[in-house]
PDB file of C-alpha atoms in Angstrom:
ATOM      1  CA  UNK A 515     -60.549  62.258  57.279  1.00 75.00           C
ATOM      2  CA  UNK A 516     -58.869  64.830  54.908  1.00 86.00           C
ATOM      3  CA  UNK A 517     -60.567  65.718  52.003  1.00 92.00           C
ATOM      4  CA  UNK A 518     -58.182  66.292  49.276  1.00 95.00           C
ATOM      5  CA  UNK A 519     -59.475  67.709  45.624  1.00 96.00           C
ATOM      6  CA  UNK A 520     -57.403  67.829  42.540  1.00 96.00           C
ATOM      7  CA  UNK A 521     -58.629  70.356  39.834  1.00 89.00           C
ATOM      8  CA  UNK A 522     -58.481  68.262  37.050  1.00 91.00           C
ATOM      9  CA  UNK A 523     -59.756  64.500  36.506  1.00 93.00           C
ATOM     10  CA  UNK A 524     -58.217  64.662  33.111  1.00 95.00           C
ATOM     11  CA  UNK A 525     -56.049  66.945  31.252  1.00 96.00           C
ATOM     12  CA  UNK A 526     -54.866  66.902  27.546  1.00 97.00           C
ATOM     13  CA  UNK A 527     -52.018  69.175  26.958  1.00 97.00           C
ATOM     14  CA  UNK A 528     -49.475  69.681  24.286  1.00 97.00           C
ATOM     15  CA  UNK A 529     -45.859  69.328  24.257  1.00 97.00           C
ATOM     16  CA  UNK A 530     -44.020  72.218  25.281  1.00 97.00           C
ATOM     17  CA  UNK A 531     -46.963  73.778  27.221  1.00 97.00           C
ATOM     18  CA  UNK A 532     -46.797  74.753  30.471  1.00 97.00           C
ATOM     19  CA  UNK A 533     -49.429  72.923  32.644  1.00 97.00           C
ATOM     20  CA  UNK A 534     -50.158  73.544  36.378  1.00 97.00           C
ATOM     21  CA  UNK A 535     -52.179  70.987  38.733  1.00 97.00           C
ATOM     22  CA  UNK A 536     -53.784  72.106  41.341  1.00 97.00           C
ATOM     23  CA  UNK A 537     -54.335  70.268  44.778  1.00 97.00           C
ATOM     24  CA  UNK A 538     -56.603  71.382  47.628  1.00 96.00           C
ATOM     25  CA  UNK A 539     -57.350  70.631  51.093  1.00 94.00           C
ATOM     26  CA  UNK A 540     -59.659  71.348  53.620  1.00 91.00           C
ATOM     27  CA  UNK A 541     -57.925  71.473  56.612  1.00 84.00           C
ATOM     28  CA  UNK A 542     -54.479  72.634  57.902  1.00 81.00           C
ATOM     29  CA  UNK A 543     -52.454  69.502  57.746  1.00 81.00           C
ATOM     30  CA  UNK A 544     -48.480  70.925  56.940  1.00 81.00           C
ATOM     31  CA  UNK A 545     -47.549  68.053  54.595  1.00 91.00           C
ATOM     32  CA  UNK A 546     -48.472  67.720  51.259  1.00 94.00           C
ATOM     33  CA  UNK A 547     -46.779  65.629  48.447  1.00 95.00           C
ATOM     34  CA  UNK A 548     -46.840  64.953  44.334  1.00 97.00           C
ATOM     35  CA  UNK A 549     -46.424  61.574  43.138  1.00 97.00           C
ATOM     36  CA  UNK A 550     -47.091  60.182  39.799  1.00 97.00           C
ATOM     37  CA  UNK A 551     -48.015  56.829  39.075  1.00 96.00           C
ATOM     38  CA  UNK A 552     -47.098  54.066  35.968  1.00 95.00           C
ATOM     39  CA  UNK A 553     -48.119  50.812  35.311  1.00 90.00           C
ATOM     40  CA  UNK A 554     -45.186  48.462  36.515  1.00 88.00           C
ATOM     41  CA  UNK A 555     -43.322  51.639  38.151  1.00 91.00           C
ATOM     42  CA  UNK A 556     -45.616  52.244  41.119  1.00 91.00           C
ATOM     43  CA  UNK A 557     -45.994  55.606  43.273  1.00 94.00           C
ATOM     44  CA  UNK A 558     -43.208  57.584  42.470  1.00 95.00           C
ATOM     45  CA  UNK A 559     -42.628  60.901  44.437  1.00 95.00           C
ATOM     46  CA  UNK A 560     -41.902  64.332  42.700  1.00 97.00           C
ATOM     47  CA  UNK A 561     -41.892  66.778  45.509  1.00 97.00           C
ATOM     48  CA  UNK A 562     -43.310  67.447  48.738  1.00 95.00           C
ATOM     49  CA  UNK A 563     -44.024  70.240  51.361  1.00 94.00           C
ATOM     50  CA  UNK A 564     -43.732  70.546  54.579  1.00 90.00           C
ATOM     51  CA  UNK A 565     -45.202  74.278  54.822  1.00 90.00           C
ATOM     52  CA  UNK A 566     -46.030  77.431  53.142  1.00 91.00           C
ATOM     53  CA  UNK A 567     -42.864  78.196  50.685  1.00 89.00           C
ATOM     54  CA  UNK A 568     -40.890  74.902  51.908  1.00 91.00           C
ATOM     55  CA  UNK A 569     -40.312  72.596  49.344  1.00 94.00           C
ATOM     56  CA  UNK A 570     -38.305  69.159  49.191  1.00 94.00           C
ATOM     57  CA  UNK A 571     -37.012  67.337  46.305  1.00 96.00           C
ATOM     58  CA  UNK A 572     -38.609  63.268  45.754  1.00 94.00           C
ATOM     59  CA  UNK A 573     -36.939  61.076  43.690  1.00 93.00           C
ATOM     60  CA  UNK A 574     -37.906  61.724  39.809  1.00 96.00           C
ATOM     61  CA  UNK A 575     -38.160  66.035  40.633  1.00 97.00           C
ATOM     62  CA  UNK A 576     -36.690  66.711  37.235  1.00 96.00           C
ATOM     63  CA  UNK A 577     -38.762  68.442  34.891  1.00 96.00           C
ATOM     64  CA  UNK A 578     -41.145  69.441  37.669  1.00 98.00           C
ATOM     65  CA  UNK A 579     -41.174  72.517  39.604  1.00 97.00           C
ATOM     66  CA  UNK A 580     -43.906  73.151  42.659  1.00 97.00           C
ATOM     67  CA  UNK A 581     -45.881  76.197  44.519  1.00 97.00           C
ATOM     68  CA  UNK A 582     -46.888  76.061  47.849  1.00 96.00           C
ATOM     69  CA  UNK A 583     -48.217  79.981  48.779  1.00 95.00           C
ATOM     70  CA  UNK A 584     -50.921  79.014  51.105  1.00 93.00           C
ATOM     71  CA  UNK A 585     -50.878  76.554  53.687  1.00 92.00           C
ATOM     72  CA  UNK A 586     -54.108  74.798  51.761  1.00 94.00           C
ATOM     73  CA  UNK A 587     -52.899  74.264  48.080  1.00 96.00           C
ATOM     74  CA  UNK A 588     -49.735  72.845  46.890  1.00 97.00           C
ATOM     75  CA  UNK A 589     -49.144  73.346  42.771  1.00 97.00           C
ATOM     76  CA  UNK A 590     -47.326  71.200  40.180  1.00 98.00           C
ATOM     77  CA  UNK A 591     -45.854  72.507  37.556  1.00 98.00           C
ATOM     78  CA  UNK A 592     -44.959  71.305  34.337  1.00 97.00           C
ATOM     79  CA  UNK A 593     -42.596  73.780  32.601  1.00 94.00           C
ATOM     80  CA  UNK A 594     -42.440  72.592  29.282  1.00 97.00           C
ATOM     81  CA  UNK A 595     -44.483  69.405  28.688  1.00 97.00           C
ATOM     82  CA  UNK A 596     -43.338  66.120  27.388  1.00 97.00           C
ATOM     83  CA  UNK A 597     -44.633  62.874  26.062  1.00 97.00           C
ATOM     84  CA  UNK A 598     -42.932  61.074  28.844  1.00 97.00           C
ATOM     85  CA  UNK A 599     -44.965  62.845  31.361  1.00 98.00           C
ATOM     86  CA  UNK A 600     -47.872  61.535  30.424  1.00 98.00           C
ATOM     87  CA  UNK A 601     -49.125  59.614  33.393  1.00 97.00           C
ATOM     88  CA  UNK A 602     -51.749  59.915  36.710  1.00 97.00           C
ATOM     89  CA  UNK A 603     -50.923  62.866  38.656  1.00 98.00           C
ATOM     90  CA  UNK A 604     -51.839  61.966  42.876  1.00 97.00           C
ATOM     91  CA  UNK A 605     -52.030  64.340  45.532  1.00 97.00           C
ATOM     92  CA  UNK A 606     -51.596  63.147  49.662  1.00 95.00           C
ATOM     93  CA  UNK A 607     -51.347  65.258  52.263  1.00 93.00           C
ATOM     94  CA  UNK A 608     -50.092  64.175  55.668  1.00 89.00           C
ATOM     95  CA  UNK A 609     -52.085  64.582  58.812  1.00 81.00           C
ATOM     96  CA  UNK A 610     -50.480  66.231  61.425  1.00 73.00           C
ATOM     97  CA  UNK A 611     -49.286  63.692  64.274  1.00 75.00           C
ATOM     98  CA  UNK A 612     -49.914  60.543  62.582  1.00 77.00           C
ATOM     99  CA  UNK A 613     -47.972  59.963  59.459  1.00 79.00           C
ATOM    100  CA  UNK A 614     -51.245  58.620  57.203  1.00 86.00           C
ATOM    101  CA  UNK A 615     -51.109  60.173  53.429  1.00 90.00           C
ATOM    102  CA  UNK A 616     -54.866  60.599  52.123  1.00 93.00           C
ATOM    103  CA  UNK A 617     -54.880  60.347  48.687  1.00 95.00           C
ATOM    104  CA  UNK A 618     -56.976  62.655  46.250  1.00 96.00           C
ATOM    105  CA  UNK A 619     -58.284  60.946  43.113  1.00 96.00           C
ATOM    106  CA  UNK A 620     -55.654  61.375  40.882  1.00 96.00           C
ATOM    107  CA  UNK A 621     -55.229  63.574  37.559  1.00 97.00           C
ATOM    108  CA  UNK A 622     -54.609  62.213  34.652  1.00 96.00           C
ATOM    109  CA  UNK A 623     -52.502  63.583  32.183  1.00 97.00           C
ATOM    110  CA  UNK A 624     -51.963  63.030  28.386  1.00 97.00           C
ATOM    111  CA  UNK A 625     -49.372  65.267  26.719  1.00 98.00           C
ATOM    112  CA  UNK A 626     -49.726  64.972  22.498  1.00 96.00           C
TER     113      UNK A 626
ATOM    114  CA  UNK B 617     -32.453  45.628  46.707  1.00 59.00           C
ATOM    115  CA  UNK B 618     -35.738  47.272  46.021  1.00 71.00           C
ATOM    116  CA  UNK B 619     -36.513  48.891  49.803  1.00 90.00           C
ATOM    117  CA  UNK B 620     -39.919  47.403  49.364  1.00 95.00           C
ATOM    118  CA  UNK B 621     -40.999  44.410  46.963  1.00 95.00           C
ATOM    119  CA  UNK B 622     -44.667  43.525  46.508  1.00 95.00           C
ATOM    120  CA  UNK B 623     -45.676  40.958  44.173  1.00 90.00           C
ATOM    121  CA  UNK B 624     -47.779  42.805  41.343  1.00 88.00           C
ATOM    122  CA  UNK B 625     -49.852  39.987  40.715  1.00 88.00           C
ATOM    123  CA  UNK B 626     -52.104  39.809  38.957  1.00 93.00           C
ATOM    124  CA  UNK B 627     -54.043  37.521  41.350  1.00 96.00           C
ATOM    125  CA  UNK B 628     -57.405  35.954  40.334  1.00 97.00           C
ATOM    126  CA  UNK B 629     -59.409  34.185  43.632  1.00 97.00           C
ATOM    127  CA  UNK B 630     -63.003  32.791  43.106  1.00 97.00           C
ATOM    128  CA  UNK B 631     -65.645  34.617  45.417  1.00 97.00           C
ATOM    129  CA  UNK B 632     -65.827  33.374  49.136  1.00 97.00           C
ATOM    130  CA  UNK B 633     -61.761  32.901  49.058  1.00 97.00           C
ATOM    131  CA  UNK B 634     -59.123  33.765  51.982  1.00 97.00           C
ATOM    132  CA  UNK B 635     -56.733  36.499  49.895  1.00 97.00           C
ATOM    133  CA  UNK B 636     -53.182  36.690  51.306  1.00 97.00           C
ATOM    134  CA  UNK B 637     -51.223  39.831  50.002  1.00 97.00           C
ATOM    135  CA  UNK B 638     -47.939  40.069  51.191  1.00 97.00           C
ATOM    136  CA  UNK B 639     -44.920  42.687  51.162  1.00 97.00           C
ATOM    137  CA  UNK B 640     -41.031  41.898  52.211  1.00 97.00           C
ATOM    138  CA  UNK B 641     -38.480  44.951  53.325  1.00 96.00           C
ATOM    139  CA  UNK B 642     -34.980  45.635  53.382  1.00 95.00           C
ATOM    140  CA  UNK B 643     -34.919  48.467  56.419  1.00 93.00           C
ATOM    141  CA  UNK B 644     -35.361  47.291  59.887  1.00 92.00           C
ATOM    142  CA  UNK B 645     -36.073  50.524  61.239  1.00 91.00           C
ATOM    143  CA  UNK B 646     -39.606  50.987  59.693  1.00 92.00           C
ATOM    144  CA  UNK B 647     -41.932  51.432  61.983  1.00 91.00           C
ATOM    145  CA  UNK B 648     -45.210  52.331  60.652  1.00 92.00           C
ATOM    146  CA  UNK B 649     -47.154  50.067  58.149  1.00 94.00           C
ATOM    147  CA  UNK B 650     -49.870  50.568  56.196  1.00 95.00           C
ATOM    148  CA  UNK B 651     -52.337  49.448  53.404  1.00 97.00           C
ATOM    149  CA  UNK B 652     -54.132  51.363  50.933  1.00 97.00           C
ATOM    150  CA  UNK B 653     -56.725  50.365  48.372  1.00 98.00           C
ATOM    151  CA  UNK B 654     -57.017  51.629  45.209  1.00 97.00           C
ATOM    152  CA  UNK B 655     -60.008  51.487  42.294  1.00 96.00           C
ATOM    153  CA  UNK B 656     -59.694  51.685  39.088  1.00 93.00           C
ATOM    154  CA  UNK B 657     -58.968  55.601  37.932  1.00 89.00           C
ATOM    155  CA  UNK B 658     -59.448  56.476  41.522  1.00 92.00           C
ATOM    156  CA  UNK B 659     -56.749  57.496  43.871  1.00 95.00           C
ATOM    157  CA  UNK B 660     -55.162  54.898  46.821  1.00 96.00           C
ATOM    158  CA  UNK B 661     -57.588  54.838  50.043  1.00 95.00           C
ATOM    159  CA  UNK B 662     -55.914  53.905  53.375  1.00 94.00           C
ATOM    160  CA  UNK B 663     -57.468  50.362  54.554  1.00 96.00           C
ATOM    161  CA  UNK B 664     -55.161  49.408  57.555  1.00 95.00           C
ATOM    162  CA  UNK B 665     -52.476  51.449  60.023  1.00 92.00           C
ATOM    163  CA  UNK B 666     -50.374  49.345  62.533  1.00 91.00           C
ATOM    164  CA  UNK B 667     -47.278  50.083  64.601  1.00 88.00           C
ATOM    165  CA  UNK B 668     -44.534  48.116  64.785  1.00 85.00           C
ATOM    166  CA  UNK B 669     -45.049  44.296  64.955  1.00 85.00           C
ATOM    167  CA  UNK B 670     -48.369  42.342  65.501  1.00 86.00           C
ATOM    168  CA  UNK B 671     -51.873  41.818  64.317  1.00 91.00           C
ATOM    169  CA  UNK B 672     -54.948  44.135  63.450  1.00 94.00           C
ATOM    170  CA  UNK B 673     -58.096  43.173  62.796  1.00 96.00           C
ATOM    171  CA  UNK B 674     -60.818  45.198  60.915  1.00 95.00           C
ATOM    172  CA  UNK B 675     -64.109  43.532  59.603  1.00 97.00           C
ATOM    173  CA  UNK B 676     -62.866  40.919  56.791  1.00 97.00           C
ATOM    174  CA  UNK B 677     -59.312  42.454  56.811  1.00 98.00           C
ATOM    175  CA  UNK B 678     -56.581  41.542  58.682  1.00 97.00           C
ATOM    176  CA  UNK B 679     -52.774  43.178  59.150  1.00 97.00           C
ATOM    177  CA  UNK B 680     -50.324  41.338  60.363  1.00 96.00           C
ATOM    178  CA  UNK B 681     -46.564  42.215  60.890  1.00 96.00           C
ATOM    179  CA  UNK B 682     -43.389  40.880  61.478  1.00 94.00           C
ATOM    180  CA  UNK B 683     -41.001  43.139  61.789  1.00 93.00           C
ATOM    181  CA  UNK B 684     -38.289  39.928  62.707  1.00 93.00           C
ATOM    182  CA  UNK B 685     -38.565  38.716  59.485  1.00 93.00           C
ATOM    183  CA  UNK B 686     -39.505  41.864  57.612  1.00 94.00           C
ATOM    184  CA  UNK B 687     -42.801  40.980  56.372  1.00 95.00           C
ATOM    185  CA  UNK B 688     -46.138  42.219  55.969  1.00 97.00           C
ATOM    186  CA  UNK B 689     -49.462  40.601  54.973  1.00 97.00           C
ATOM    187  CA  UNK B 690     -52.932  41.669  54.801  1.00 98.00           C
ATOM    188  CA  UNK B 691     -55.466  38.867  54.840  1.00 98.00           C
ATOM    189  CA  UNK B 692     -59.266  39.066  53.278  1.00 98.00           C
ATOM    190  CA  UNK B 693     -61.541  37.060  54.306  1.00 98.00           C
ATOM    191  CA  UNK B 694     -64.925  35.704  52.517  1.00 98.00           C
ATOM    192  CA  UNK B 695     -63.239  37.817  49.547  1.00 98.00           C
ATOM    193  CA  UNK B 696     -65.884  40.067  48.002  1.00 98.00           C
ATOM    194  CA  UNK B 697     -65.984  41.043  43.827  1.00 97.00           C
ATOM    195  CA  UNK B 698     -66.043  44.577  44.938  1.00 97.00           C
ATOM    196  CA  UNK B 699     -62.538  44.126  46.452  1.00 98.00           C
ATOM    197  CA  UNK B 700     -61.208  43.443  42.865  1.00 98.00           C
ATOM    198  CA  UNK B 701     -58.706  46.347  43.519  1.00 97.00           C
ATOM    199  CA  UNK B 702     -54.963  47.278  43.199  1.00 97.00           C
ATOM    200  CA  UNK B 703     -53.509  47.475  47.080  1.00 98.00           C
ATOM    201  CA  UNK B 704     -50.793  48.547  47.529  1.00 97.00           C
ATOM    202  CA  UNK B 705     -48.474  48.379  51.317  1.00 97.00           C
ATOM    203  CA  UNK B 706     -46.491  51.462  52.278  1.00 95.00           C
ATOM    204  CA  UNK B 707     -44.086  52.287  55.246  1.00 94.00           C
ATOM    205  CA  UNK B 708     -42.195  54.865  57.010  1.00 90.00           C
ATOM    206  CA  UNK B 709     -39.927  55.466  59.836  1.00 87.00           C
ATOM    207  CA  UNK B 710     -42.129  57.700  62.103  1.00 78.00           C
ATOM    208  CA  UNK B 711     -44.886  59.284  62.236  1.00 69.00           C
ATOM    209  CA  UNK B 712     -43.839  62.321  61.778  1.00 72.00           C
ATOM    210  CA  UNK B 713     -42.291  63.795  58.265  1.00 73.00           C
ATOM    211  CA  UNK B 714     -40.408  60.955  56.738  1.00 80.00           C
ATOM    212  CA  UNK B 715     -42.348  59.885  53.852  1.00 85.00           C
ATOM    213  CA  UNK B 716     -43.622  56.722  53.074  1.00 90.00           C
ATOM    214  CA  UNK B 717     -42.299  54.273  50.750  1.00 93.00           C
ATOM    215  CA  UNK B 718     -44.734  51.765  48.454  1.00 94.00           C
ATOM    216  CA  UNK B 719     -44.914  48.728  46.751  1.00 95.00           C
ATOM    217  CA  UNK B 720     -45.854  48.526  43.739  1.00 94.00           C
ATOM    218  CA  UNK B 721     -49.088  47.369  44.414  1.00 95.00           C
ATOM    219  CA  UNK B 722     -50.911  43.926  44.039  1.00 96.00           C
ATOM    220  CA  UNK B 723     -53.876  44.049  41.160  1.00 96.00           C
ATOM    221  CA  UNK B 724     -56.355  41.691  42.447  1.00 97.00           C
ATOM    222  CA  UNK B 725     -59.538  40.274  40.645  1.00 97.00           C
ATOM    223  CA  UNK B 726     -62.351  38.531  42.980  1.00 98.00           C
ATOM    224  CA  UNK B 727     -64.265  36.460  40.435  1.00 97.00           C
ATOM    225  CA  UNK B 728     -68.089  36.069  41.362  1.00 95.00           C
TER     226      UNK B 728
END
């Protein structure tokens, strides 16, 4: 299995500040995607990857932006925090040939 | 029409029961179906993988598809308190880079 490891269990930011999360894996899979989750909304997909500097729009992209530099971390990016943003963060990455997302455990994020 | 409806529950069984979770579809080309498990404050963790239509059996779970009605289920058997979990069905086209799309997940509680 793919290990996948977020930076940050939990994160308290401010609104207005910028605020990166981090996600990490240990092999070379190419895919790699953001969701969020909310009670009653579900899984909801920000972005995803499909390699180093590619980037794809999800559904709810606005007032994200990502960073994918190395084949092994993919970066979300919160320009300018906001209440409604508040929510679990969730990191998958893809393994190559078999379309199976391994999840890591989640940030989550509370924006005062 | 939701692409993929899941029931959110919650649904309360008394240890020992047979837990039926179940998940209905609008596209007919879907291929690829899966179920993940997810804790409390943890992040989803795949439980089943099947292609196209059929049955899989693993241990006390069981997949079953059918693709002519658009339907998947996944069965528990001799339900366990430490499968009081949210799961949550996903599916895709291929298995290459489409991604998946989820239910909203099913919160379960196995009472001991």
């Amino acid at each position: 299995d793919v290990k996948v490891t977020q930076s940050s269990r939990y994160l308290v930011k401010r609104t207005g500040e910028k605020v990166f999360l981090e996600c990490v894996q240990d092999m070379d899979h190419e895919n790699m995607f953001w969701y969020r989750q909310d009670p009653g909304l579900g899984l909801r997909l920000i972005y995803f990857s499909y390699d180093v500097k590619m980037k794809e729009k999800g559904d709810i992209p606005e007032g994200y932006s990502v960073s994918r530099e190395k084949k092994e971390r993919f970066s979300l990016i919160l320009e300018s925090a906001s209440t409604n943003q508040t929510s679990m963060y969730l990191c998958a990455v893809t393994v190559t040939g078999r379309n199976i997302q391994y999840f890591g455990a989640g940030t989550r994020l509370s924006v005062l | 029409q939701k692409e993929v409806e899941q029931d959110p529950g919650p649904l309360s069984v008394p240890e020992g029961a047979i837990v039926s979770l179940n998940c209905t579809y609008s596209n007919s080309a879907f291929q690829y179906f899966m179920w993940y498990r997810q804790y409390s404050r943890k992040g989803p963790e795949l439980l089943m993988y099947t292609y196209s239509s059929g049955n899989k059996e693993d241990g006390r779970f069981t997949a079953q598809v059918d693709k002519s009605s658009k339907y998947i289920s996944l069965f528990i058997r001799d339900s366990q308190p430490s499968d009081s979990a949210t799961y949550l069905c996903a599916m895709t086209l291929n298995s290459g880079n489409t991604p998946l799309v989820f239910g909203k997940g099913t919160r379960l509680s196995v009472i001991a």
